[in-house]
Amino acid sequence: MSPNDDRKIKEKLQPKTWNEIKTNDSWAIFKIMSEFVEGYEKLSKIGPCVSIFGSARTKTDHEYYKLAEEVAFQLTQNGFGVITGGGPGIMEAGNKGARRGNGTSVGLNIELPFEQHDNPWIDHDKNLNFDYFFVRKVMFVKYSQGFVVMPGGFGTLDELFEAITLIQTKKIGRFPIVLVGRKFWGGLIDWIKNTLLEEGNISPEDLNLFRVVDTAEEAVEHFNRFYAKYQLKPNF
């Protein structure tokens, strides 16, 4: 545990003075508001997009990087723009594929002490930076017409289950969620079926809230079939 971690833990247990509350907590509201306002203003104009989630640690020569780039490229060829977390790894691959397809390429970056930095494939006027994860997640969901979830770590799982929860609880529409990589996601899907479902913590129909695929073609076809039901074809 770092000295910074120690400090943060100790600060949480210390009583605050009124001046500290005004300085550190109350004024943070305005920073939060500014991030929401900037996000709403910039993203309201981007058109139909799909958010691509995945690990920042994936190297450029990895099969998942190449697959994420191809998914993004094919999405742009079918009328969608792409939103990513704006950093390296899978996020970079998503923006790179969108740029290769001449589609909208959005990056929602987050300031972190490691891993995260802007990738060079984001449209220059669609690169946003956030201090707060929760504001960033609102932007992912509010301006996406679907979600592609590539292999990733805790952050990716957080984004996946955020989207599933909002759809399950009907807080947002039932947009398509595609998990790419049956081998990677297989163990989690088995646990969801054999533990969550068996314990009665989810309903059988909740298993239909997402689709697991292996290829870019399967992922994009799922989006096309979904929107064909509504006689919708984005950006055409």
PDB file of C-alpha atoms in Angstrom:
ATOM      1  CA  MET A   1       0.000   0.000   0.000  1.00  0.00           C
ATOM      2  CA  SER A   2       1.393   3.385  -1.028  1.00  0.00           C
ATOM      3  CA  PRO A   3       1.685   6.439   1.268  1.00  0.00           C
ATOM      4  CA  ASN A   4      -1.013   8.072  -0.852  1.00  0.00           C
ATOM      5  CA  ASP A   5      -3.366   5.158  -0.120  1.00  0.00           C
ATOM      6  CA  ASP A   6      -2.614   5.476   3.589  1.00  0.00           C
ATOM      7  CA  ARG A   7      -3.411   9.189   3.470  1.00  0.00           C
ATOM      8  CA  LYS A   8      -6.732   8.674   1.695  1.00  0.00           C
ATOM      9  CA  ILE A   9      -7.828   5.997   4.173  1.00  0.00           C
ATOM     10  CA  LYS A  10      -6.912   8.113   7.189  1.00  0.00           C
ATOM     11  CA  GLU A  11      -8.647  11.195   5.761  1.00  0.00           C
ATOM     12  CA  LYS A  12     -11.917   9.282   5.457  1.00  0.00           C
ATOM     13  CA  LEU A  13     -11.902   8.592   9.194  1.00  0.00           C
ATOM     14  CA  GLN A  14     -11.100  12.137  10.274  1.00  0.00           C
ATOM     15  CA  PRO A  15     -13.879  14.618  11.110  1.00  0.00           C
ATOM     16  CA  LYS A  16     -14.097  17.553   8.719  1.00  0.00           C
ATOM     17  CA  THR A  17     -14.420  21.195   9.573  1.00  0.00           C
ATOM     18  CA  TRP A  18     -17.051  23.332   7.866  1.00  0.00           C
ATOM     19  CA  ASN A  19     -14.351  25.116   5.858  1.00  0.00           C
ATOM     20  CA  GLU A  20     -13.022  21.802   4.557  1.00  0.00           C
ATOM     21  CA  ILE A  21     -16.516  20.741   3.533  1.00  0.00           C
ATOM     22  CA  LYS A  22     -17.042  23.999   1.638  1.00  0.00           C
ATOM     23  CA  THR A  23     -13.638  23.827  -0.038  1.00  0.00           C
ATOM     24  CA  ASN A  24     -13.370  20.145  -0.914  1.00  0.00           C
ATOM     25  CA  ASP A  25     -16.918  18.851  -1.190  1.00  0.00           C
ATOM     26  CA  SER A  26     -19.318  21.656  -1.989  1.00  0.00           C
ATOM     27  CA  TRP A  27     -17.151  23.245  -4.678  1.00  0.00           C
ATOM     28  CA  ALA A  28     -16.639  19.848  -6.327  1.00  0.00           C
ATOM     29  CA  ILE A  29     -20.283  20.103  -7.431  1.00  0.00           C
ATOM     30  CA  PHE A  30     -19.315  22.797  -9.934  1.00  0.00           C
ATOM     31  CA  LYS A  31     -16.530  20.659 -11.396  1.00  0.00           C
ATOM     32  CA  ILE A  32     -18.991  17.787 -11.763  1.00  0.00           C
ATOM     33  CA  MET A  33     -21.539  20.098 -13.389  1.00  0.00           C
ATOM     34  CA  SER A  34     -18.941  21.396 -15.847  1.00  0.00           C
ATOM     35  CA  GLU A  35     -18.072  17.851 -16.934  1.00  0.00           C
ATOM     36  CA  PHE A  36     -21.743  17.052 -17.543  1.00  0.00           C
ATOM     37  CA  VAL A  37     -22.315  20.294 -19.475  1.00  0.00           C
ATOM     38  CA  GLU A  38     -19.267  19.821 -21.720  1.00  0.00           C
ATOM     39  CA  GLY A  39     -20.181  16.191 -22.335  1.00  0.00           C
ATOM     40  CA  TYR A  40     -23.775  16.970 -23.233  1.00  0.00           C
ATOM     41  CA  GLU A  41     -22.806  19.815 -25.534  1.00  0.00           C
ATOM     42  CA  LYS A  42     -20.171  17.876 -27.484  1.00  0.00           C
ATOM     43  CA  LEU A  43     -21.808  14.464 -27.629  1.00  0.00           C
ATOM     44  CA  SER A  44     -25.341  15.562 -28.504  1.00  0.00           C
ATOM     45  CA  LYS A  45     -24.137  16.111 -32.087  1.00  0.00           C
ATOM     46  CA  ILE A  46     -22.242  12.881 -32.786  1.00  0.00           C
ATOM     47  CA  GLY A  47     -25.090  10.804 -34.250  1.00  0.00           C
ATOM     48  CA  PRO A  48     -25.705   7.062 -33.746  1.00  0.00           C
ATOM     49  CA  CYS A  49     -22.720   5.410 -32.077  1.00  0.00           C
ATOM     50  CA  VAL A  50     -21.686   2.154 -30.428  1.00  0.00           C
ATOM     51  CA  SER A  51     -19.535   2.142 -27.303  1.00  0.00           C
ATOM     52  CA  ILE A  52     -16.616  -0.294 -27.372  1.00  0.00           C
ATOM     53  CA  PHE A  53     -15.254  -1.372 -23.984  1.00  0.00           C
ATOM     54  CA  GLY A  54     -12.078  -3.363 -23.320  1.00  0.00           C
ATOM     55  CA  SER A  55      -8.703  -3.482 -21.664  1.00  0.00           C
ATOM     56  CA  ALA A  56      -6.222  -0.605 -21.781  1.00  0.00           C
ATOM     57  CA  ARG A  57      -3.450  -3.198 -21.398  1.00  0.00           C
ATOM     58  CA  THR A  58      -4.028  -5.050 -24.674  1.00  0.00           C
ATOM     59  CA  LYS A  59      -0.984  -4.771 -26.936  1.00  0.00           C
ATOM     60  CA  THR A  60      -1.200  -3.686 -30.561  1.00  0.00           C
ATOM     61  CA  ASP A  61      -0.090  -7.102 -31.851  1.00  0.00           C
ATOM     62  CA  HIS A  62      -2.684  -9.039 -29.815  1.00  0.00           C
ATOM     63  CA  GLU A  63      -5.535 -10.791 -31.591  1.00  0.00           C
ATOM     64  CA  TYR A  64      -8.090  -8.904 -29.481  1.00  0.00           C
ATOM     65  CA  TYR A  65      -6.629  -5.546 -30.542  1.00  0.00           C
ATOM     66  CA  LYS A  66      -6.928  -6.512 -34.189  1.00  0.00           C
ATOM     67  CA  LEU A  67     -10.432  -7.870 -33.639  1.00  0.00           C
ATOM     68  CA  ALA A  68     -11.576  -4.680 -31.879  1.00  0.00           C
ATOM     69  CA  GLU A  69     -10.202  -2.590 -34.747  1.00  0.00           C
ATOM     70  CA  GLU A  70     -12.100  -4.710 -37.265  1.00  0.00           C
ATOM     71  CA  VAL A  71     -15.326  -4.533 -35.251  1.00  0.00           C
ATOM     72  CA  ALA A  72     -15.064  -0.747 -35.165  1.00  0.00           C
ATOM     73  CA  PHE A  73     -14.276  -0.546 -38.865  1.00  0.00           C
ATOM     74  CA  GLN A  74     -17.258  -2.703 -39.802  1.00  0.00           C
ATOM     75  CA  LEU A  75     -19.545  -0.703 -37.525  1.00  0.00           C
ATOM     76  CA  THR A  76     -18.632   2.469 -39.404  1.00  0.00           C
ATOM     77  CA  GLN A  77     -19.374   0.720 -42.701  1.00  0.00           C
ATOM     78  CA  ASN A  78     -22.851   0.049 -41.366  1.00  0.00           C
ATOM     79  CA  GLY A  79     -23.608   3.605 -40.316  1.00  0.00           C
ATOM     80  CA  PHE A  80     -22.389   3.727 -36.712  1.00  0.00           C
ATOM     81  CA  GLY A  81     -19.776   5.897 -35.089  1.00  0.00           C
ATOM     82  CA  VAL A  82     -17.611   4.551 -32.272  1.00  0.00           C
ATOM     83  CA  ILE A  83     -17.186   5.722 -28.681  1.00  0.00           C
ATOM     84  CA  THR A  84     -14.324   4.409 -26.545  1.00  0.00           C
ATOM     85  CA  GLY A  85     -12.644   5.337 -23.295  1.00  0.00           C
ATOM     86  CA  GLY A  86     -10.077   7.238 -25.354  1.00  0.00           C
ATOM     87  CA  GLY A  87      -6.995   5.453 -24.013  1.00  0.00           C
ATOM     88  CA  PRO A  88      -4.618   2.741 -25.246  1.00  0.00           C
ATOM     89  CA  GLY A  89      -5.256  -0.958 -25.851  1.00  0.00           C
ATOM     90  CA  ILE A  90      -8.735  -1.966 -26.986  1.00  0.00           C
ATOM     91  CA  MET A  91      -9.841   1.665 -26.805  1.00  0.00           C
ATOM     92  CA  GLU A  92      -7.132   2.700 -29.241  1.00  0.00           C
ATOM     93  CA  ALA A  93      -8.060  -0.185 -31.536  1.00  0.00           C
ATOM     94  CA  GLY A  94     -11.696   0.937 -31.555  1.00  0.00           C
ATOM     95  CA  ASN A  95     -10.821   4.518 -32.455  1.00  0.00           C
ATOM     96  CA  LYS A  96      -8.308   3.345 -35.046  1.00  0.00           C
ATOM     97  CA  GLY A  97     -10.910   1.160 -36.740  1.00  0.00           C
ATOM     98  CA  ALA A  98     -13.416   3.990 -36.743  1.00  0.00           C
ATOM     99  CA  ARG A  99     -10.891   6.360 -38.295  1.00  0.00           C
ATOM    100  CA  ARG A 100      -9.985   3.749 -40.927  1.00  0.00           C
ATOM    101  CA  GLY A 101     -13.659   3.533 -41.812  1.00  0.00           C
ATOM    102  CA  ASN A 102     -14.023   7.331 -41.983  1.00  0.00           C
ATOM    103  CA  GLY A 103     -16.592   7.165 -39.181  1.00  0.00           C
ATOM    104  CA  THR A 104     -17.126   9.221 -36.054  1.00  0.00           C
ATOM    105  CA  SER A 105     -14.389   8.440 -33.508  1.00  0.00           C
ATOM    106  CA  VAL A 106     -15.095   9.619 -29.949  1.00  0.00           C
ATOM    107  CA  GLY A 107     -12.812   9.312 -26.919  1.00  0.00           C
ATOM    108  CA  LEU A 108     -14.003   9.719 -23.328  1.00  0.00           C
ATOM    109  CA  ASN A 109     -10.748   9.822 -21.419  1.00  0.00           C
ATOM    110  CA  ILE A 110     -10.325   9.585 -17.661  1.00  0.00           C
ATOM    111  CA  GLU A 111      -7.454  11.053 -15.682  1.00  0.00           C
ATOM    112  CA  LEU A 112      -5.637   8.172 -13.957  1.00  0.00           C
ATOM    113  CA  PRO A 113      -2.181   7.817 -12.370  1.00  0.00           C
ATOM    114  CA  PHE A 114      -1.296   4.977 -14.789  1.00  0.00           C
ATOM    115  CA  GLU A 115      -2.420   3.165 -17.955  1.00  0.00           C
ATOM    116  CA  GLN A 116      -4.520   5.974 -19.388  1.00  0.00           C
ATOM    117  CA  HIS A 117      -3.491   8.483 -22.046  1.00  0.00           C
ATOM    118  CA  ASP A 118      -5.156   9.822 -25.185  1.00  0.00           C
ATOM    119  CA  ASN A 119      -4.747   7.706 -28.284  1.00  0.00           C
ATOM    120  CA  PRO A 120      -4.081   9.429 -31.635  1.00  0.00           C
ATOM    121  CA  TRP A 121      -7.140   8.088 -33.477  1.00  0.00           C
ATOM    122  CA  ILE A 122      -9.815  10.239 -31.836  1.00  0.00           C
ATOM    123  CA  ASP A 123     -11.501  13.027 -33.804  1.00  0.00           C
ATOM    124  CA  HIS A 124      -9.883  16.217 -32.521  1.00  0.00           C
ATOM    125  CA  ASP A 125     -13.225  17.818 -31.621  1.00  0.00           C
ATOM    126  CA  LYS A 126     -14.583  14.679 -29.942  1.00  0.00           C
ATOM    127  CA  ASN A 127     -11.921  14.054 -27.322  1.00  0.00           C
ATOM    128  CA  LEU A 128     -13.226  14.668 -23.800  1.00  0.00           C
ATOM    129  CA  ASN A 129     -11.408  14.330 -20.479  1.00  0.00           C
ATOM    130  CA  PHE A 130     -13.063  13.484 -17.174  1.00  0.00           C
ATOM    131  CA  ASP A 131     -12.048  13.436 -13.532  1.00  0.00           C
ATOM    132  CA  TYR A 132     -15.119  11.483 -12.440  1.00  0.00           C
ATOM    133  CA  PHE A 133     -15.844   7.921 -13.512  1.00  0.00           C
ATOM    134  CA  PHE A 134     -19.567   8.286 -12.900  1.00  0.00           C
ATOM    135  CA  VAL A 135     -19.879  11.285 -15.240  1.00  0.00           C
ATOM    136  CA  ARG A 136     -17.944   9.400 -17.906  1.00  0.00           C
ATOM    137  CA  LYS A 137     -20.211   6.352 -17.580  1.00  0.00           C
ATOM    138  CA  VAL A 138     -23.290   8.517 -18.045  1.00  0.00           C
ATOM    139  CA  MET A 139     -21.823   9.720 -21.354  1.00  0.00           C
ATOM    140  CA  PHE A 140     -21.097   6.176 -22.527  1.00  0.00           C
ATOM    141  CA  VAL A 141     -24.684   5.139 -21.949  1.00  0.00           C
ATOM    142  CA  LYS A 142     -26.565   8.295 -22.888  1.00  0.00           C
ATOM    143  CA  TYR A 143     -25.026   8.641 -26.340  1.00  0.00           C
ATOM    144  CA  SER A 144     -24.695   4.984 -27.372  1.00  0.00           C
ATOM    145  CA  GLN A 145     -27.109   2.893 -29.401  1.00  0.00           C
ATOM    146  CA  GLY A 146     -25.396  -0.315 -28.388  1.00  0.00           C
ATOM    147  CA  PHE A 147     -22.363  -1.774 -26.659  1.00  0.00           C
ATOM    148  CA  VAL A 148     -19.490  -4.009 -27.757  1.00  0.00           C
ATOM    149  CA  VAL A 149     -17.548  -5.525 -24.870  1.00  0.00           C
ATOM    150  CA  MET A 150     -14.107  -6.860 -25.681  1.00  0.00           C
ATOM    151  CA  PRO A 151     -11.935  -8.779 -23.184  1.00  0.00           C
ATOM    152  CA  GLY A 152     -10.840  -6.576 -20.304  1.00  0.00           C
ATOM    153  CA  GLY A 153     -10.408  -6.250 -16.577  1.00  0.00           C
ATOM    154  CA  PHE A 154     -12.302  -4.681 -13.684  1.00  0.00           C
ATOM    155  CA  GLY A 155     -13.107  -1.484 -15.564  1.00  0.00           C
ATOM    156  CA  THR A 156     -14.540  -3.390 -18.506  1.00  0.00           C
ATOM    157  CA  LEU A 157     -16.658  -5.545 -16.195  1.00  0.00           C
ATOM    158  CA  ASP A 158     -17.895  -2.408 -14.457  1.00  0.00           C
ATOM    159  CA  GLU A 159     -18.989  -0.906 -17.775  1.00  0.00           C
ATOM    160  CA  LEU A 160     -20.586  -4.163 -18.917  1.00  0.00           C
ATOM    161  CA  PHE A 161     -22.675  -4.653 -15.796  1.00  0.00           C
ATOM    162  CA  GLU A 162     -23.608  -0.969 -15.682  1.00  0.00           C
ATOM    163  CA  ALA A 163     -25.148  -1.302 -19.157  1.00  0.00           C
ATOM    164  CA  ILE A 164     -26.865  -4.614 -18.344  1.00  0.00           C
ATOM    165  CA  THR A 165     -28.269  -3.254 -15.083  1.00  0.00           C
ATOM    166  CA  LEU A 166     -29.688  -0.128 -16.711  1.00  0.00           C
ATOM    167  CA  ILE A 167     -31.380  -2.229 -19.396  1.00  0.00           C
ATOM    168  CA  GLN A 168     -32.611  -4.858 -16.924  1.00  0.00           C
ATOM    169  CA  THR A 169     -34.157  -2.177 -14.708  1.00  0.00           C
ATOM    170  CA  LYS A 170     -35.597  -0.364 -17.757  1.00  0.00           C
ATOM    171  CA  LYS A 171     -33.737   2.846 -17.027  1.00  0.00           C
ATOM    172  CA  ILE A 172     -32.620   2.856 -20.662  1.00  0.00           C
ATOM    173  CA  GLY A 173     -33.909   1.141 -23.781  1.00  0.00           C
ATOM    174  CA  ARG A 174     -33.041  -2.449 -24.571  1.00  0.00           C
ATOM    175  CA  PHE A 175     -30.041  -1.662 -26.732  1.00  0.00           C
ATOM    176  CA  PRO A 176     -27.897  -4.538 -28.015  1.00  0.00           C
ATOM    177  CA  ILE A 177     -24.936  -5.703 -25.936  1.00  0.00           C
ATOM    178  CA  VAL A 178     -22.364  -7.909 -27.678  1.00  0.00           C
ATOM    179  CA  LEU A 179     -19.571  -9.700 -25.818  1.00  0.00           C
ATOM    180  CA  VAL A 180     -16.743 -10.607 -28.198  1.00  0.00           C
ATOM    181  CA  GLY A 181     -14.716 -13.751 -27.466  1.00  0.00           C
ATOM    182  CA  ARG A 182     -16.519 -16.895 -26.357  1.00  0.00           C
ATOM    183  CA  LYS A 183     -13.350 -18.366 -24.832  1.00  0.00           C
ATOM    184  CA  PHE A 184     -12.708 -15.260 -22.738  1.00  0.00           C
ATOM    185  CA  TRP A 185     -16.293 -14.755 -21.575  1.00  0.00           C
ATOM    186  CA  GLY A 186     -17.231 -18.440 -21.232  1.00  0.00           C
ATOM    187  CA  GLY A 187     -16.376 -18.794 -17.542  1.00  0.00           C
ATOM    188  CA  LEU A 188     -18.319 -15.660 -16.596  1.00  0.00           C
ATOM    189  CA  ILE A 189     -21.355 -16.767 -18.604  1.00  0.00           C
ATOM    190  CA  ASP A 190     -21.257 -20.179 -16.913  1.00  0.00           C
ATOM    191  CA  TRP A 191     -21.156 -18.493 -13.486  1.00  0.00           C
ATOM    192  CA  ILE A 192     -24.075 -16.241 -14.417  1.00  0.00           C
ATOM    193  CA  LYS A 193     -26.120 -19.262 -15.521  1.00  0.00           C
ATOM    194  CA  ASN A 194     -25.063 -21.736 -12.841  1.00  0.00           C
ATOM    195  CA  THR A 195     -24.875 -19.394  -9.860  1.00  0.00           C
ATOM    196  CA  LEU A 196     -26.805 -16.145 -10.371  1.00  0.00           C
ATOM    197  CA  LEU A 197     -29.688 -17.827 -12.182  1.00  0.00           C
ATOM    198  CA  GLU A 198     -29.762 -20.916  -9.977  1.00  0.00           C
ATOM    199  CA  GLU A 199     -29.800 -18.756  -6.837  1.00  0.00           C
ATOM    200  CA  GLY A 200     -32.690 -16.734  -8.239  1.00  0.00           C
ATOM    201  CA  ASN A 201     -30.694 -13.511  -8.348  1.00  0.00           C
ATOM    202  CA  ILE A 202     -31.579 -12.923 -11.995  1.00  0.00           C
ATOM    203  CA  SER A 203     -34.451 -14.058 -14.217  1.00  0.00           C
ATOM    204  CA  PRO A 204     -34.084 -16.483 -17.155  1.00  0.00           C
ATOM    205  CA  GLU A 205     -34.996 -13.725 -19.594  1.00  0.00           C
ATOM    206  CA  ASP A 206     -32.053 -11.640 -18.342  1.00  0.00           C
ATOM    207  CA  LEU A 207     -29.778 -14.026 -20.218  1.00  0.00           C
ATOM    208  CA  ASN A 208     -31.197 -12.558 -23.412  1.00  0.00           C
ATOM    209  CA  LEU A 209     -29.894  -9.081 -22.618  1.00  0.00           C
ATOM    210  CA  PHE A 210     -26.528  -9.857 -24.235  1.00  0.00           C
ATOM    211  CA  ARG A 211     -25.096 -11.905 -27.093  1.00  0.00           C
ATOM    212  CA  VAL A 212     -21.703 -13.645 -27.178  1.00  0.00           C
ATOM    213  CA  VAL A 213     -19.853 -13.821 -30.511  1.00  0.00           C
ATOM    214  CA  ASP A 214     -16.400 -14.550 -31.872  1.00  0.00           C
ATOM    215  CA  THR A 215     -16.088 -12.451 -35.009  1.00  0.00           C
ATOM    216  CA  ALA A 216     -16.552  -8.885 -36.159  1.00  0.00           C
ATOM    217  CA  GLU A 217     -19.074 -10.081 -38.715  1.00  0.00           C
ATOM    218  CA  GLU A 218     -21.216 -11.732 -36.031  1.00  0.00           C
ATOM    219  CA  ALA A 219     -21.066  -8.623 -33.845  1.00  0.00           C
ATOM    220  CA  VAL A 220     -22.114  -6.214 -36.581  1.00  0.00           C
ATOM    221  CA  GLU A 221     -24.785  -8.556 -37.912  1.00  0.00           C
ATOM    222  CA  HIS A 222     -26.379  -8.611 -34.461  1.00  0.00           C
ATOM    223  CA  PHE A 223     -26.646  -4.813 -34.511  1.00  0.00           C
ATOM    224  CA  ASN A 224     -28.053  -4.819 -38.034  1.00  0.00           C
ATOM    225  CA  ARG A 225     -30.695  -7.447 -37.175  1.00  0.00           C
ATOM    226  CA  PHE A 226     -31.636  -5.583 -34.015  1.00  0.00           C
ATOM    227  CA  TYR A 227     -32.285  -2.294 -35.790  1.00  0.00           C
ATOM    228  CA  ALA A 228     -33.909  -3.957 -38.804  1.00  0.00           C
ATOM    229  CA  LYS A 229     -36.763  -4.939 -36.458  1.00  0.00           C
ATOM    230  CA  TYR A 230     -37.468  -1.230 -36.048  1.00  0.00           C
ATOM    231  CA  GLN A 231     -36.870  -0.506 -39.741  1.00  0.00           C
ATOM    232  CA  LEU A 232     -33.950   1.699 -38.723  1.00  0.00           C
ATOM    233  CA  LYS A 233     -30.601   2.045 -40.437  1.00  0.00           C
ATOM    234  CA  PRO A 234     -28.317   4.591 -38.768  1.00  0.00           C
ATOM    235  CA  ASN A 235     -26.778   7.423 -40.777  1.00  0.00           C
ATOM    236  CA  PHE A 236     -28.127   6.196 -44.122  1.00  0.00           C
TER     237      PHE A 236
END
